[in-house]
PDB file of C-alpha atoms in Angstrom:
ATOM      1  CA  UNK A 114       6.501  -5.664 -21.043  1.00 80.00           C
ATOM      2  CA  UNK A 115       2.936  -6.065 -20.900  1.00 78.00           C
ATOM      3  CA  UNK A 116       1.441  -3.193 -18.850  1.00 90.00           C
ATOM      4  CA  UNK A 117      -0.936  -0.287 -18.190  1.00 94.00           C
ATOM      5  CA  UNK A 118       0.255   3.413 -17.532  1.00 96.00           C
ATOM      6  CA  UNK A 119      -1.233   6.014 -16.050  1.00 96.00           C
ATOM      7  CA  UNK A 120      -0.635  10.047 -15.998  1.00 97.00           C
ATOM      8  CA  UNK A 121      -0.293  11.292 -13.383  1.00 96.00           C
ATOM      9  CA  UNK A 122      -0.329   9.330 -10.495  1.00 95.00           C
ATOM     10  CA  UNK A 123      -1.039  12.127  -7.505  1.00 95.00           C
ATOM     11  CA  UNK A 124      -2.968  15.277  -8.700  1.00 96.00           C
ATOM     12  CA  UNK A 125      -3.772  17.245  -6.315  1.00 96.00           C
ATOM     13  CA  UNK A 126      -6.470  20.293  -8.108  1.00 96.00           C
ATOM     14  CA  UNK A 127      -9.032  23.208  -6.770  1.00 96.00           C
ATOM     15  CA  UNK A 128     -12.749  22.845  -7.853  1.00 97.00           C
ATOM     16  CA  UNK A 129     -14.207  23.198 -11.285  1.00 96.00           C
ATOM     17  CA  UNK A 130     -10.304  23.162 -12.747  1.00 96.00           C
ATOM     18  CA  UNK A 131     -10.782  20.348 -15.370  1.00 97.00           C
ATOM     19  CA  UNK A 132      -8.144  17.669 -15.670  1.00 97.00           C
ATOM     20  CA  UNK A 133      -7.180  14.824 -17.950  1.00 98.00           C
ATOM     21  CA  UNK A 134      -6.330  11.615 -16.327  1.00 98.00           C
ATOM     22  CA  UNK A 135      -4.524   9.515 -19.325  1.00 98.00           C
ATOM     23  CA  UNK A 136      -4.508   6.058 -19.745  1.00 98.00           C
ATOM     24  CA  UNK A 137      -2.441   3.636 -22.205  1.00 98.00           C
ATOM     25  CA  UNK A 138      -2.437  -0.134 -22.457  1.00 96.00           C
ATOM     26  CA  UNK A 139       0.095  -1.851 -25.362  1.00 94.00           C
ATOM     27  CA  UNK A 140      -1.339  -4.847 -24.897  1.00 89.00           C
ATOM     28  CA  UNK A 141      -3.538  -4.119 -27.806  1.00 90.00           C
ATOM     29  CA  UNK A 142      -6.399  -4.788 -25.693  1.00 89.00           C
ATOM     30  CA  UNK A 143      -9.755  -4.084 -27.399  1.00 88.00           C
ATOM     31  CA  UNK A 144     -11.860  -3.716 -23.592  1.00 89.00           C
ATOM     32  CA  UNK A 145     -10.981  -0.690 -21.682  1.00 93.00           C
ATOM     33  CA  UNK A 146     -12.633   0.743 -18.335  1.00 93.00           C
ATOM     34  CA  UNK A 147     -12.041   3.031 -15.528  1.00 96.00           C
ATOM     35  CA  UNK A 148     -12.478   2.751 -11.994  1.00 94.00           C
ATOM     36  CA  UNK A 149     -12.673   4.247  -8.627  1.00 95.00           C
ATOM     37  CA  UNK A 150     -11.674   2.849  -5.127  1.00 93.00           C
ATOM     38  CA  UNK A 151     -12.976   4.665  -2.113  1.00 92.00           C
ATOM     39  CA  UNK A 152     -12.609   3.291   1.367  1.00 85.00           C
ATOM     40  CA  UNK A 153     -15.193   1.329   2.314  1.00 82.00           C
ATOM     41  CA  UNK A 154     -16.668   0.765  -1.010  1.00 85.00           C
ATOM     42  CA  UNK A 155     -14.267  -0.912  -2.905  1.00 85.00           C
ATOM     43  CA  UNK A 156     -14.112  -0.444  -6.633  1.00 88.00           C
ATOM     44  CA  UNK A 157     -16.636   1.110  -8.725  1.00 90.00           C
ATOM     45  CA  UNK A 158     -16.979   0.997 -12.987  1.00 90.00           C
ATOM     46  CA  UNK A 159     -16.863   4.814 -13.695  1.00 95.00           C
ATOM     47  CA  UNK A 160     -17.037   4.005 -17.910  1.00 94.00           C
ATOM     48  CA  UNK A 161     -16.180   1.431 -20.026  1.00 92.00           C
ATOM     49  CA  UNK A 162     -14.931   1.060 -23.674  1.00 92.00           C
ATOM     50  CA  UNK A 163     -15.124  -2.121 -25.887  1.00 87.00           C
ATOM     51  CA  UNK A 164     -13.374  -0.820 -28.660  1.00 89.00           C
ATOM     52  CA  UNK A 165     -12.510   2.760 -30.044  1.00 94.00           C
ATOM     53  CA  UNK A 166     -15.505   5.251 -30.459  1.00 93.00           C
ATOM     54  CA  UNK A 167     -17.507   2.339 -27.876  1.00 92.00           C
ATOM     55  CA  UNK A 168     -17.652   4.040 -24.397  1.00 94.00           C
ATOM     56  CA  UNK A 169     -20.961   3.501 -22.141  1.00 92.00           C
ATOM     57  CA  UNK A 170     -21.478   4.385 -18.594  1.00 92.00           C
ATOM     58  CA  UNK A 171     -20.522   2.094 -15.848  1.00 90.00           C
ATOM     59  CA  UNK A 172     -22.154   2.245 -12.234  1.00 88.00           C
ATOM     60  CA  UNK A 173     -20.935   5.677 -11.178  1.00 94.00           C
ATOM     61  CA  UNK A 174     -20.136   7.625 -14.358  1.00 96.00           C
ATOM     62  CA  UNK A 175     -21.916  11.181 -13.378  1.00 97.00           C
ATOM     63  CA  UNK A 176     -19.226  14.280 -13.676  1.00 97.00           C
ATOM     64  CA  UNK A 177     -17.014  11.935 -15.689  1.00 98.00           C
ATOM     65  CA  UNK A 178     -16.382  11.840 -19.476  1.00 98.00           C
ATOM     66  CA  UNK A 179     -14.508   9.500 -21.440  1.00 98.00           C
ATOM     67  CA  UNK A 180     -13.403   9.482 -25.391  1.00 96.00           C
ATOM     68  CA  UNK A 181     -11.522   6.233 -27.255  1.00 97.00           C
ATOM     69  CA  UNK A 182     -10.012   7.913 -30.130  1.00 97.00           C
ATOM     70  CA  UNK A 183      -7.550   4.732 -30.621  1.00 96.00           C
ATOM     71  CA  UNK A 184      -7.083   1.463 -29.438  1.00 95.00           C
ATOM     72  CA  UNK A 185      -4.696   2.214 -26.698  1.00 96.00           C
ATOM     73  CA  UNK A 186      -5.110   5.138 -24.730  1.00 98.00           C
ATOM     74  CA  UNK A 187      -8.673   5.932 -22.912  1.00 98.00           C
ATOM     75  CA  UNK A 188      -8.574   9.125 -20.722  1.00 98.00           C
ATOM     76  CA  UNK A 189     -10.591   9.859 -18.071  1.00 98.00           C
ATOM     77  CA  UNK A 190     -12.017  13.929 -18.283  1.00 98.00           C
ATOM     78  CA  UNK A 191     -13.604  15.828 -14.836  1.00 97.00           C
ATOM     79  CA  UNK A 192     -14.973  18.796 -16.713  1.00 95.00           C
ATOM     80  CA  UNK A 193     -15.506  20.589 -13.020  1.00 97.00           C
ATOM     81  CA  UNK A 194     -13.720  18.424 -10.814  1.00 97.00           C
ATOM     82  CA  UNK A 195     -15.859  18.588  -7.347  1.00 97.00           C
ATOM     83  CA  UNK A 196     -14.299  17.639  -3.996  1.00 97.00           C
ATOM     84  CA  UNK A 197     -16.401  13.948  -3.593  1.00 97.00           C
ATOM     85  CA  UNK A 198     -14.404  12.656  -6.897  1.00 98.00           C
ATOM     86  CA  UNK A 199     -11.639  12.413  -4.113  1.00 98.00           C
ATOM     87  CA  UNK A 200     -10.768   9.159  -4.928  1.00 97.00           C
ATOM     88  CA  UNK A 201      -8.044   6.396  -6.261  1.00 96.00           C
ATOM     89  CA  UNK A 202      -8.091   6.217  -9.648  1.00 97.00           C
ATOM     90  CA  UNK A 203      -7.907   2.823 -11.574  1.00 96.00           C
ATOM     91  CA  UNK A 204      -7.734   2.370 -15.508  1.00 96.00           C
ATOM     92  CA  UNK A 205      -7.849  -1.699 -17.048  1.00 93.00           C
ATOM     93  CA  UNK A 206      -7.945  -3.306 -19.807  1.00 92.00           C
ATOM     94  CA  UNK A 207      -8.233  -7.002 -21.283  1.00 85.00           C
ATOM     95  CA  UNK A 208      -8.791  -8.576 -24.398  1.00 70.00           C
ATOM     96  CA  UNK A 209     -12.577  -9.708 -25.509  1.00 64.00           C
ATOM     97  CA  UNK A 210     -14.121 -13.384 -24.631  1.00 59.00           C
ATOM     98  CA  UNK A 211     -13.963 -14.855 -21.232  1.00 54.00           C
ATOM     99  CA  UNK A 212     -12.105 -17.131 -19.232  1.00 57.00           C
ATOM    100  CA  UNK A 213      -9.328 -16.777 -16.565  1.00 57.00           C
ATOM    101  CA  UNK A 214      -6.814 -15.845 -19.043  1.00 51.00           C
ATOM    102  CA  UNK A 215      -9.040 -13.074 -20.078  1.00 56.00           C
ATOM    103  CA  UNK A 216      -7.668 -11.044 -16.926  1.00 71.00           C
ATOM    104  CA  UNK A 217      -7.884  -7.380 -16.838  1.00 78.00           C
ATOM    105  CA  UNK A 218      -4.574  -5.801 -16.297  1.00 86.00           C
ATOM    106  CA  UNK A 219      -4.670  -2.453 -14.080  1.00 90.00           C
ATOM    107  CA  UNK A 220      -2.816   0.081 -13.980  1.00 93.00           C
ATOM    108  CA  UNK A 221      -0.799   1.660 -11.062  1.00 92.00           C
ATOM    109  CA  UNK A 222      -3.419   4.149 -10.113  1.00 94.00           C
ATOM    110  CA  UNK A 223      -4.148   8.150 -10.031  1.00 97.00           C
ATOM    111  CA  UNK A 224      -4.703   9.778  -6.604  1.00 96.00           C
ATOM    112  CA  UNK A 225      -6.981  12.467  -7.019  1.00 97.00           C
ATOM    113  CA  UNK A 226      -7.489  15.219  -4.296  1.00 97.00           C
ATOM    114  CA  UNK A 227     -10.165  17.967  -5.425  1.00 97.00           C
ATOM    115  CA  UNK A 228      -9.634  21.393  -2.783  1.00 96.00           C
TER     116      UNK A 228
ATOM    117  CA  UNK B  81     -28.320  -7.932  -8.879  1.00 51.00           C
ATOM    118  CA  UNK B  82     -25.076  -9.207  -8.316  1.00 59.00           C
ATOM    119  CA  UNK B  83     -23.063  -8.623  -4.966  1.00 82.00           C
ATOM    120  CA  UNK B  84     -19.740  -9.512  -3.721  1.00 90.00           C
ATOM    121  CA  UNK B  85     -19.146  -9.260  -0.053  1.00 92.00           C
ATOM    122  CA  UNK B  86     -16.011  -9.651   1.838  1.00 94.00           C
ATOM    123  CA  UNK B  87     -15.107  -8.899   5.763  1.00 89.00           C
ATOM    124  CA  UNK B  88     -12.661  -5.985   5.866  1.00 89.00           C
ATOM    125  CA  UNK B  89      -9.876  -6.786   7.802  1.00 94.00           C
ATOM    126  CA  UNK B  90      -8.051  -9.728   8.654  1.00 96.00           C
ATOM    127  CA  UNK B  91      -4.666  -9.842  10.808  1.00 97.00           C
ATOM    128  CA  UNK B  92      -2.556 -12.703  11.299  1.00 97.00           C
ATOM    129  CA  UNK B  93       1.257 -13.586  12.798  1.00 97.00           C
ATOM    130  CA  UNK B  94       3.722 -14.225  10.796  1.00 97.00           C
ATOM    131  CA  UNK B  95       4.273 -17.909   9.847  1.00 97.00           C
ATOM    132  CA  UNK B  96       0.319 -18.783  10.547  1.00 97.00           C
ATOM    133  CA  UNK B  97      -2.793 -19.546   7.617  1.00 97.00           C
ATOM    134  CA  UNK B  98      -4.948 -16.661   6.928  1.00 97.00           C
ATOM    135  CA  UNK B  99      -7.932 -17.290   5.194  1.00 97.00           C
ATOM    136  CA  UNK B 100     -10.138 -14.517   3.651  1.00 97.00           C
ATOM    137  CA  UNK B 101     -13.895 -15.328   2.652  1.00 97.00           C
ATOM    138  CA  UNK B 102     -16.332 -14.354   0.191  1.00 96.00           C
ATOM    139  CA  UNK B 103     -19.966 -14.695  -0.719  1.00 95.00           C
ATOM    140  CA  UNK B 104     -21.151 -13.496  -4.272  1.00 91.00           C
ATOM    141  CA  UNK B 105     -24.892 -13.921  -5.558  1.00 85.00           C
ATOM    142  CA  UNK B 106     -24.283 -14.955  -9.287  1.00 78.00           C
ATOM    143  CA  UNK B 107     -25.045 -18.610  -9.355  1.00 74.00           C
ATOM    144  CA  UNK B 108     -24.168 -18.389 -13.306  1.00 76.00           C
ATOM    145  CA  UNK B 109     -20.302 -17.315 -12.660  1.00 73.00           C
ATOM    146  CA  UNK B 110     -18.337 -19.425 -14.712  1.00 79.00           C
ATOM    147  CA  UNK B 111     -15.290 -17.981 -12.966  1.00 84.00           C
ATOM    148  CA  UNK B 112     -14.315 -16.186  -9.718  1.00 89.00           C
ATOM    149  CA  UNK B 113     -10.790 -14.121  -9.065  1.00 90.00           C
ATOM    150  CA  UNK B 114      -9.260 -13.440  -6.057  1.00 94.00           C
ATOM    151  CA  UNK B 115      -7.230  -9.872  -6.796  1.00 93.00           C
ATOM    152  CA  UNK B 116      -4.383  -8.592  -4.479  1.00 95.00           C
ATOM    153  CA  UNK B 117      -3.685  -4.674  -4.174  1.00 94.00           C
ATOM    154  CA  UNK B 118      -0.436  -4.327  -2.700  1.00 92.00           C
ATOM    155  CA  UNK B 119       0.051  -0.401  -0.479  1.00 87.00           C
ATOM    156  CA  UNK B 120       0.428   1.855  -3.183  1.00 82.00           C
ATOM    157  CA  UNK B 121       0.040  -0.445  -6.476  1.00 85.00           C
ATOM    158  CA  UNK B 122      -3.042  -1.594  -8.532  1.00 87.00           C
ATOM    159  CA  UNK B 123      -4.595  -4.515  -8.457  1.00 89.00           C
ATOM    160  CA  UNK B 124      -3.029  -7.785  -9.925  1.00 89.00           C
ATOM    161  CA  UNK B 125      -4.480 -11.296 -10.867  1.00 87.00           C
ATOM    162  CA  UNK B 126      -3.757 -13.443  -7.860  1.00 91.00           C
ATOM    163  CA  UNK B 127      -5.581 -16.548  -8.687  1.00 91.00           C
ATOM    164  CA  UNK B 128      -9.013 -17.902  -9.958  1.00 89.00           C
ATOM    165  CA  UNK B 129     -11.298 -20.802 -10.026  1.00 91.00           C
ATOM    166  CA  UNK B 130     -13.470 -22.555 -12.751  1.00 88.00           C
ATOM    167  CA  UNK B 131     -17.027 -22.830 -11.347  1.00 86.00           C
ATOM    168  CA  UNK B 132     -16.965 -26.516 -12.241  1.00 88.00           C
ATOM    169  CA  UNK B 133     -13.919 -27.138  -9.504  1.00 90.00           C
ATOM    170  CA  UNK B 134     -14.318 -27.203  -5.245  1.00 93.00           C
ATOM    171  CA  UNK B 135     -10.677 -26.633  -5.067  1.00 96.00           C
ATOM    172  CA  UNK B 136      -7.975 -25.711  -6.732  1.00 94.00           C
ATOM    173  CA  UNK B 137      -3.962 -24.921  -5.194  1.00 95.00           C
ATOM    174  CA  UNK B 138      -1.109 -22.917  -6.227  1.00 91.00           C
ATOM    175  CA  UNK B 139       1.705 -23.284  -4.079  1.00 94.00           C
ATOM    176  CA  UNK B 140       0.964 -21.209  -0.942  1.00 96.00           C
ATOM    177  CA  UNK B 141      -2.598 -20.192  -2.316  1.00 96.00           C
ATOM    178  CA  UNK B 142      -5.821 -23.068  -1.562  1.00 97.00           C
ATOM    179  CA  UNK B 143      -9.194 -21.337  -3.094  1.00 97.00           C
ATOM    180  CA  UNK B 144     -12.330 -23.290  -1.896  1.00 97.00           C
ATOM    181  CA  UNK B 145     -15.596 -22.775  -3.898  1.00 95.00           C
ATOM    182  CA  UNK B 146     -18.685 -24.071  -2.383  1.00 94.00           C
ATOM    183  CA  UNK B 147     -21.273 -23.390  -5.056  1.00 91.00           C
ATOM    184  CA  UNK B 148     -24.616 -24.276  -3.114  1.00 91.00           C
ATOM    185  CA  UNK B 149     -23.386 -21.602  -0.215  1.00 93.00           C
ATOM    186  CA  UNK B 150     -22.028 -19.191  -3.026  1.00 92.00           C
ATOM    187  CA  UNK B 151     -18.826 -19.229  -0.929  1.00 95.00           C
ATOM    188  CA  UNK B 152     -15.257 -18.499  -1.901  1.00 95.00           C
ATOM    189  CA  UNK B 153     -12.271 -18.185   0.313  1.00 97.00           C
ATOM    190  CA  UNK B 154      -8.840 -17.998  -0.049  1.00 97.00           C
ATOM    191  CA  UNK B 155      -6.222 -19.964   2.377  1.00 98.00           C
ATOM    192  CA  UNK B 156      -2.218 -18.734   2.292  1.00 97.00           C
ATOM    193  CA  UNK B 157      -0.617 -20.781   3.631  1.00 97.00           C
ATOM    194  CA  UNK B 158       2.540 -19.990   5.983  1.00 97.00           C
ATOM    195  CA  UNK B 159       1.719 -16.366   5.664  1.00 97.00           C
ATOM    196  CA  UNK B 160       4.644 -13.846   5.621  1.00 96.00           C
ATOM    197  CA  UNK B 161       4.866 -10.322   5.868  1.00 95.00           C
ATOM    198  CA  UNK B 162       4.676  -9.685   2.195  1.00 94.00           C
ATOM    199  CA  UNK B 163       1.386 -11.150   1.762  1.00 96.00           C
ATOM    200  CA  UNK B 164       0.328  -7.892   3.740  1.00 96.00           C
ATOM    201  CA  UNK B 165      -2.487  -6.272   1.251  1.00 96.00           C
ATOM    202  CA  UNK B 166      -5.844  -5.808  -0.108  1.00 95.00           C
ATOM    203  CA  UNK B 167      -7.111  -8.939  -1.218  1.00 97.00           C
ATOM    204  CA  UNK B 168     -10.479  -8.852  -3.570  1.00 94.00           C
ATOM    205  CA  UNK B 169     -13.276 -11.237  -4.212  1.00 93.00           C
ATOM    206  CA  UNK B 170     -14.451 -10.385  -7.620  1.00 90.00           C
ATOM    207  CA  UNK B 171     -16.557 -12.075  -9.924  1.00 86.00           C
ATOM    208  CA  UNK B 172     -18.012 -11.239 -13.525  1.00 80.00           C
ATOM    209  CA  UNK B 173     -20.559  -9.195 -14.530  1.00 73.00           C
ATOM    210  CA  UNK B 174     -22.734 -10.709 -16.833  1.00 62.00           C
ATOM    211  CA  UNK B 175     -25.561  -8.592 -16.405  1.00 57.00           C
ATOM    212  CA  UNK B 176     -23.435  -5.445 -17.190  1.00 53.00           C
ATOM    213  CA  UNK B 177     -20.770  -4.419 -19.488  1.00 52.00           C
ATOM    214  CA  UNK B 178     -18.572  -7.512 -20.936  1.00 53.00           C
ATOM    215  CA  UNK B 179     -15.491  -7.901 -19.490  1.00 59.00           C
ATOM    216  CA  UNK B 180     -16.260  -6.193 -16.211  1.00 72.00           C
ATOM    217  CA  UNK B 181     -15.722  -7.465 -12.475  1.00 81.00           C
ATOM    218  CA  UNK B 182     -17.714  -7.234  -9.381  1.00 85.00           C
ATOM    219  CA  UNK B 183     -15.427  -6.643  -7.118  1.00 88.00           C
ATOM    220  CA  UNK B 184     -15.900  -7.008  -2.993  1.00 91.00           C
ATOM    221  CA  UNK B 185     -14.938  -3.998  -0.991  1.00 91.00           C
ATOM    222  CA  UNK B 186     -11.425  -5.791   0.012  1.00 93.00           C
ATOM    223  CA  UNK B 187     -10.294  -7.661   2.843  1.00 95.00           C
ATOM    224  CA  UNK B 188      -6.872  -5.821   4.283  1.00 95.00           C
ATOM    225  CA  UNK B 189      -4.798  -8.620   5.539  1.00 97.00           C
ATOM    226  CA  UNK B 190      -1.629  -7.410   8.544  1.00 96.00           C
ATOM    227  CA  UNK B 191       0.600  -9.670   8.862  1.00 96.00           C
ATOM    228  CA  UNK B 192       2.708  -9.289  12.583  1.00 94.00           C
ATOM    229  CA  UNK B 193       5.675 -10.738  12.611  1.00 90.00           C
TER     230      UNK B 193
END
C-alpha cells in the first residue's frame, strides 16, 4: 500500500529538548516536504526536498532542520524545540512533473506540544 | 504573491448541498485541488480541476471554476454526516518550490443530522 508514515504521532516535550520527527514514503517519491497546520492559518511549507542531499527552506523554516540522506525517509529536527512550534505536523511527498495525478500524498500527522 | 482564501466554517443538515468557496490569485494555475482533512487524519486528494474546464463532477462532488473571478467552489451534494471535515482550496506554487501547494486556511464543514 501506497502511503506515508510518520513517528511519532503525539509528542508531547519541555523546551530546548531536541527531537526527531521521522518521515518515510515507499512510494519512491523523489519530492519530499514538511508542513505545519496551526489554527487559523492553515498549512505552512516548513522545508522541502527534491531529491536526496536537495533540501531548501519553505515559508516558515526558522528553528527547523531537515537532512535527505535517502530517497525515502526525510526527518524533521527542532534542535531547541520552543513552545510556538506547538503545532500539527504534516510530512508529503509526490513524484516530479505536474498534473493532477502528480498528487502529494500526506502523511497522518505529528502533534507536537513544546512545555 | 499567490493567496488562497477560503471562509472557515460552514454547517449544514444532513441530507442538504453544502458548497464551500475559494478565491486564489494565480491566473497561471494549470490546476486547482480541493483537499479533505478528516478529525484526526492528514490530508487526502479529494478532487481537482484542469484550468481549461468550468466544471467538472464526480458523483456527489460538482467543482465550479470561474477563471475571470479566480473562483473555485466545491458543491456535495446530499451531504451526510461523514462529509464532516476540513476541506482545502489549494493551488500550485509556481513561484516557489516545485511540487508545492498553496493551500487556503480550511473551511470546517458540520454536518447536523
Amino acid at each position: 500500500e501506497a502511503q506515508v508514515t510518520q513517528n511519532p504521532r503525539y509528542l508531547i516535550t519541555v523546551t530546548g529538548k531536541k527531537l526527531t520527527v521521522t518521515c518515510s514514503q515507499n512510494m519512491n517519491h523523489e519530492y519530499m516536504s514538511w508542513y505545519r497546520q496551526d489554527p487559523g492559518l492553515g498549512l505552512r511549507q516548513i522545508y522541502y526536498s527534491m531529491n536526496v542531499e536537495v533540501t531548501d527552506k519553505g515559508d516558515v523554516p526558522e528553528g527547523y532542520k531537515v537532512s535527505r540522506k535517502e530517497k525515502r525517509n526525510f526527518p524533521l529536527i527542532l534542535e531547541s524545540p520552543s513552545p510556538n512550534q506547538t503545532s500539527l505536523y504534516f510530512c508529503a511527498s509526490r513524484s516530479p512533473g505536474g498534473g493532477p495525478g502528480e498528487t502529494q500524498y500526506f502523511g497522518p500527522g505529528t502533534r507536537l506540544l513544546v512545555l | 504573491g499567490e493567496d488562497v482564501e477560503q471562509s472557515l466554517f460552514l454547517s449544514v443538515r444532513e441530507g442538504d448541498s453544502s458548497v464551500i468557496n475559494c478565491t486564489y490569485t494565480d491566473s497561471s494555475s494549470t490546476y486547482l485541488y480541493w483537499y479533505k482533512q478528516e478529525p484526526g487524519a492528514g490530508l487526502q486528494l479529494l478532487t481537482y480541476i484542469f484550468s481549461n474546464m468550468d466544471m467538472k463532477q464526480d458523483q456527489r462532488l460538482t467543482v465550479l471554476l470561474n477563471k475571470k473571478d479566480k473562483h473555485l467552489s466545491l458543491r456535495i451534494a446530499d451531504t451526510q454526516t461523514g462529509d464532516s471535515a476540513i476541506y482545502f482550496c489549494a493551488e500550485p506554487n509556481y513561484g516557489g518550490s516545485q511540487g508545492n501547494l498553496i493551500f487556503g486556511k480550511g473551511t470546517k464543514l458540520s454536518v447536523k443530522p
